[in-house]
Amino acid sequence: MEIRQISKEQTWHLRHIVMWPNKDFDYIKLDKDDLGIHFGLFKKGHLISVVSLFIENNTAQFRKFATLQSEQGKGYGSILLHHVIAQAKKMGITKIWCNARENKTNFYEKFELKNSKQMFQKSGINYIIMERGLN
Ligand SMILES: CC(C)(COP(=O)(O)OP(=O)(O)OC[C@H]1O[C@@H](n2cnc3c(N)ncnc32)[C@H](O)[C@@H]1OP(=O)(O)O)[C@@H](O)C(=O)NCCC(=O)NCCS
């Protein structure tokens, strides 16, 4: 198993098949992708989990976190997210946050992200902003 930085293009396939398989491929591309730091977890050379970090000032948002369906629930996503949080700390980031799908808030609480109580809806999915200080 290996975690390394990847290109935006390398994230797109997993984002699409895992998160929005019924939307056009372009739907999962972000305008900000050029500004992102993209991380991938490889198992036996295959990319199975991705997440993208977007930094503004001392704050980082992670987005488009996705593990290949057949590899979910095995701990890979957690390993990747721990890595990203550690990297953010090293970079001097003081706060990390995400728009969490409502059904994933318990998962993020394991990483000490707290429910900010700010919610919104997009494409029929409820999201909650989860955040954590990194001091
Ligand atoms: C969210 C996501 C990226 C997590 O990736 P993952 O690789 O499945 O993450 P993990 O395997 O580390 O953790 C997933 C669950 O399995 C559990 N788990 C981890 N290792 C485990 C193990 N060895 N045995 C049993 N359960 C385990 C975790 O505790 C976690 O449980 P929870 O969801 O009830 O909190 C993945 O579920 C996904 O791609 N979902 C669809 C897209 C999505 O929702 N993205 C996030 C938008 S906010």
mmCIF file of C-alpha atoms and ligand atoms in Angstrom:
data_model
loop_
_atom_site.group_PDB
_atom_site.id
_atom_site.type_symbol
_atom_site.label_atom_id
_atom_site.label_comp_id
_atom_site.label_asym_id
_atom_site.label_seq_id
_atom_site.Cartn_x
_atom_site.Cartn_y
_atom_site.Cartn_z
ATOM 1 C CA MET A 1 0.000 0.000 0.000
ATOM 2 C CA GLU A 2 1.275 3.454 -0.842
ATOM 3 C CA ILE A 3 -0.050 6.992 -0.536
ATOM 4 C CA ARG A 4 1.254 9.651 -2.861
ATOM 5 C CA GLN A 5 0.281 12.892 -4.536
ATOM 6 C CA ILE A 6 -1.461 12.386 -7.844
ATOM 7 C CA SER A 7 -2.697 14.586 -10.673
ATOM 8 C CA LYS A 8 -6.240 15.951 -10.836
ATOM 9 C CA GLU A 9 -6.865 13.726 -13.853
ATOM 10 C CA GLN A 10 -6.039 10.633 -11.804
ATOM 11 C CA THR A 11 -8.787 11.466 -9.298
ATOM 12 C CA TRP A 12 -11.537 11.841 -11.863
ATOM 13 C CA HIS A 13 -12.345 8.188 -12.623
ATOM 14 C CA LEU A 14 -12.830 7.211 -8.967
ATOM 15 C CA ARG A 15 -14.766 10.372 -8.233
ATOM 16 C CA HIS A 16 -17.095 9.555 -11.069
ATOM 17 C CA ILE A 17 -17.746 5.848 -10.523
ATOM 18 C CA VAL A 18 -17.952 6.112 -6.736
ATOM 19 C CA MET A 19 -19.726 9.426 -6.149
ATOM 20 C CA TRP A 20 -21.739 10.424 -9.188
ATOM 21 C CA PRO A 21 -21.941 7.473 -11.622
ATOM 22 C CA ASN A 22 -25.223 8.727 -13.042
ATOM 23 C CA LYS A 23 -23.932 12.172 -13.920
ATOM 24 C CA ASP A 24 -21.823 13.138 -16.935
ATOM 25 C CA PHE A 25 -18.109 12.561 -16.447
ATOM 26 C CA ASP A 26 -17.430 16.308 -16.409
ATOM 27 C CA TYR A 27 -19.726 16.771 -13.394
ATOM 28 C CA ILE A 28 -17.032 15.576 -10.993
ATOM 29 C CA LYS A 29 -14.377 17.994 -12.240
ATOM 30 C CA LEU A 30 -13.885 21.074 -10.095
ATOM 31 C CA ASP A 31 -13.007 24.534 -11.391
ATOM 32 C CA LYS A 32 -10.499 24.663 -8.565
ATOM 33 C CA ASP A 33 -8.872 21.311 -9.385
ATOM 34 C CA ASP A 34 -5.757 23.063 -10.703
ATOM 35 C CA LEU A 35 -5.268 24.616 -7.268
ATOM 36 C CA GLY A 36 -5.789 21.387 -5.348
ATOM 37 C CA ILE A 37 -3.335 18.937 -3.835
ATOM 38 C CA HIS A 38 -4.609 15.517 -4.784
ATOM 39 C CA PHE A 39 -3.785 12.373 -2.817
ATOM 40 C CA GLY A 40 -4.220 8.774 -3.835
ATOM 41 C CA LEU A 41 -3.927 5.478 -1.985
ATOM 42 C CA PHE A 42 -2.609 2.632 -4.123
ATOM 43 C CA LYS A 43 -3.079 -1.051 -3.305
ATOM 44 C CA LYS A 44 -0.850 -3.364 -5.336
ATOM 45 C CA GLY A 45 -0.330 -0.511 -7.771
ATOM 46 C CA HIS A 46 -4.035 0.183 -8.240
ATOM 47 C CA LEU A 47 -5.541 3.504 -7.217
ATOM 48 C CA ILE A 48 -8.396 2.683 -4.817
ATOM 49 C CA SER A 49 -8.984 5.839 -2.763
ATOM 50 C CA VAL A 50 -8.645 9.548 -3.528
ATOM 51 C CA VAL A 51 -9.134 12.870 -1.791
ATOM 52 C CA SER A 52 -8.315 16.447 -2.766
ATOM 53 C CA LEU A 53 -7.129 19.254 -0.501
ATOM 54 C CA PHE A 54 -7.795 22.930 -1.220
ATOM 55 C CA ILE A 55 -5.919 25.496 0.829
ATOM 56 C CA GLU A 56 -6.937 29.100 1.401
ATOM 57 C CA ASN A 57 -4.862 31.107 3.841
ATOM 58 C CA ASN A 58 -4.321 28.747 6.770
ATOM 59 C CA THR A 59 -7.468 26.756 6.178
ATOM 60 C CA ALA A 60 -7.866 23.583 4.134
ATOM 61 C CA GLN A 61 -10.972 21.975 2.741
ATOM 62 C CA PHE A 62 -10.892 18.361 1.651
ATOM 63 C CA ARG A 63 -13.248 17.368 -1.126
ATOM 64 C CA LYS A 64 -14.192 14.467 -3.357
ATOM 65 C CA PHE A 65 -13.133 11.726 -0.976
ATOM 66 C CA ALA A 66 -13.892 8.390 -2.577
ATOM 67 C CA THR A 67 -12.882 4.751 -2.163
ATOM 68 C CA LEU A 68 -13.598 2.166 -4.831
ATOM 69 C CA GLN A 69 -16.840 0.429 -3.786
ATOM 70 C CA SER A 70 -15.295 -3.039 -3.545
ATOM 71 C CA GLU A 71 -12.569 -1.681 -1.218
ATOM 72 C CA GLN A 72 -14.785 0.348 1.118
ATOM 73 C CA GLY A 73 -15.030 -0.520 4.804
ATOM 74 C CA LYS A 74 -11.514 -1.965 4.955
ATOM 75 C CA GLY A 75 -9.819 1.036 6.531
ATOM 76 C CA TYR A 76 -8.181 2.528 3.430
ATOM 77 C CA GLY A 77 -10.167 5.758 3.478
ATOM 78 C CA SER A 78 -9.262 6.261 7.133
ATOM 79 C CA ILE A 79 -5.572 5.736 6.420
ATOM 80 C CA LEU A 80 -5.752 8.256 3.572
ATOM 81 C CA LEU A 81 -7.624 10.856 5.619
ATOM 82 C CA HIS A 82 -5.213 10.492 8.563
ATOM 83 C CA HIS A 83 -2.368 11.055 6.099
ATOM 84 C CA VAL A 84 -3.986 14.169 4.643
ATOM 85 C CA ILE A 85 -4.673 15.634 8.077
ATOM 86 C CA ALA A 86 -1.048 14.991 9.090
ATOM 87 C CA GLN A 87 0.194 16.621 5.872
ATOM 88 C CA ALA A 88 -2.041 19.632 6.455
ATOM 89 C CA LYS A 89 -0.608 20.008 9.965
ATOM 90 C CA LYS A 90 2.933 19.860 8.577
ATOM 91 C CA MET A 91 2.047 22.634 6.130
ATOM 92 C CA GLY A 92 0.983 24.860 9.007
ATOM 93 C CA ILE A 93 -2.729 24.604 8.286
ATOM 94 C CA THR A 94 -4.683 25.582 11.389
ATOM 95 C CA LYS A 95 -8.171 24.430 10.388
ATOM 96 C CA ILE A 96 -9.482 21.640 8.176
ATOM 97 C CA TRP A 97 -13.073 21.214 7.074
ATOM 98 C CA CYS A 98 -15.361 19.450 4.643
ATOM 99 C CA ASN A 99 -18.896 19.350 3.372
ATOM 100 C CA ALA A 100 -19.909 15.944 4.687
ATOM 101 C CA ARG A 101 -22.704 13.894 3.251
ATOM 102 C CA GLU A 102 -25.189 13.684 6.140
ATOM 103 C CA ASN A 103 -24.758 9.902 6.372
ATOM 104 C CA LYS A 104 -20.989 10.292 6.801
ATOM 105 C CA THR A 105 -20.872 12.641 9.807
ATOM 106 C CA ASN A 106 -20.185 9.770 12.265
ATOM 107 C CA PHE A 107 -17.255 8.737 10.108
ATOM 108 C CA TYR A 108 -15.701 12.212 10.264
ATOM 109 C CA GLU A 109 -16.251 12.459 14.011
ATOM 110 C CA LYS A 110 -13.672 9.646 14.301
ATOM 111 C CA PHE A 111 -11.167 12.188 12.941
ATOM 112 C CA GLU A 112 -12.238 14.756 15.544
ATOM 113 C CA LEU A 113 -14.133 16.844 13.031
ATOM 114 C CA LYS A 114 -17.083 18.517 14.703
ATOM 115 C CA ASN A 115 -20.532 19.225 13.319
ATOM 116 C CA SER A 116 -20.711 22.990 12.713
ATOM 117 C CA LYS A 117 -24.541 22.796 12.454
ATOM 118 C CA GLN A 118 -24.301 24.512 9.050
ATOM 119 C CA MET A 119 -26.262 22.451 6.543
ATOM 120 C CA PHE A 120 -27.245 22.662 2.890
ATOM 121 C CA GLN A 121 -28.629 20.508 0.122
ATOM 122 C CA LYS A 122 -27.227 19.770 -3.357
ATOM 123 C CA SER A 123 -28.486 17.342 -5.977
ATOM 124 C CA GLY A 124 -30.848 15.781 -3.444
ATOM 125 C CA ILE A 125 -28.149 15.110 -0.848
ATOM 126 C CA ASN A 126 -27.986 16.787 2.572
ATOM 127 C CA TYR A 127 -24.576 18.097 3.588
ATOM 128 C CA ILE A 128 -23.221 19.233 6.929
ATOM 129 C CA ILE A 129 -20.075 21.300 7.357
ATOM 130 C CA MET A 130 -17.650 19.430 9.627
ATOM 131 C CA GLU A 131 -14.497 21.132 10.921
ATOM 132 C CA ARG A 132 -11.486 20.684 13.148
ATOM 133 C CA GLY A 133 -8.707 22.923 14.454
ATOM 134 C CA LEU A 134 -5.189 21.596 13.862
ATOM 135 C CA ASN A 135 -3.078 23.121 16.607
HETATM 136 C C1 LIG B 1 -16.405 7.891 2.654
HETATM 137 C C2 LIG B 1 -15.435 6.907 2.046
HETATM 138 C C3 LIG B 1 -14.444 7.654 1.182
HETATM 139 C C4 LIG B 1 -14.689 6.197 3.177
HETATM 140 O O1 LIG B 1 -13.693 5.338 2.584
HETATM 141 P P1 LIG B 1 -13.465 3.869 3.132
HETATM 142 O O2 LIG B 1 -12.231 3.381 2.487
HETATM 143 O O3 LIG B 1 -14.698 3.052 2.999
HETATM 144 O O4 LIG B 1 -13.176 4.209 4.656
HETATM 145 P P2 LIG B 1 -12.892 3.190 5.857
HETATM 146 O O5 LIG B 1 -12.896 1.792 5.375
HETATM 147 O O6 LIG B 1 -11.672 3.672 6.543
HETATM 148 O O7 LIG B 1 -14.107 3.465 6.811
HETATM 149 C C5 LIG B 1 -15.429 3.189 6.375
HETATM 150 C C6 LIG B 1 -16.175 2.495 7.477
HETATM 151 O O8 LIG B 1 -15.624 1.221 7.652
HETATM 152 C C7 LIG B 1 -15.215 1.050 8.994
HETATM 153 N N1 LIG B 1 -14.024 0.225 8.978
HETATM 154 C C8 LIG B 1 -12.773 0.610 8.678
HETATM 155 N N2 LIG B 1 -11.938 -0.435 8.756
HETATM 156 C C9 LIG B 1 -12.686 -1.493 9.089
HETATM 157 C C10 LIG B 1 -12.406 -2.857 9.311
HETATM 158 N N3 LIG B 1 -11.171 -3.342 9.196
HETATM 159 N N4 LIG B 1 -13.437 -3.666 9.615
HETATM 160 C C11 LIG B 1 -14.682 -3.198 9.744
HETATM 161 N N5 LIG B 1 -15.009 -1.904 9.546
HETATM 162 C C12 LIG B 1 -14.024 -1.081 9.228
HETATM 163 C C13 LIG B 1 -14.940 2.452 9.472
HETATM 164 O O9 LIG B 1 -15.004 2.534 10.879
HETATM 165 C C14 LIG B 1 -16.042 3.198 8.796
HETATM 166 O O10 LIG B 1 -17.262 3.013 9.476
HETATM 167 P P3 LIG B 1 -18.421 4.138 9.456
HETATM 168 O O11 LIG B 1 -18.647 4.518 8.009
HETATM 169 O O12 LIG B 1 -19.554 3.456 10.100
HETATM 170 O O13 LIG B 1 -17.864 5.302 10.217
HETATM 171 C C15 LIG B 1 -16.178 5.804 1.238
HETATM 172 O O14 LIG B 1 -17.184 5.235 2.027
HETATM 173 C C16 LIG B 1 -16.812 6.341 -0.037
HETATM 174 O O15 LIG B 1 -16.137 6.457 -1.056
HETATM 175 N N6 LIG B 1 -18.141 6.635 0.005
HETATM 176 C C17 LIG B 1 -18.864 7.103 -1.158
HETATM 177 C C18 LIG B 1 -18.492 8.510 -1.489
HETATM 178 C C19 LIG B 1 -18.690 9.402 -0.287
HETATM 179 O O16 LIG B 1 -19.679 9.329 0.405
HETATM 180 N N7 LIG B 1 -17.667 10.241 -0.068
HETATM 181 C C20 LIG B 1 -17.641 11.132 1.046
HETATM 182 C C21 LIG B 1 -18.534 12.281 0.828
HETATM 183 S S1 LIG B 1 -18.639 13.204 2.326
#
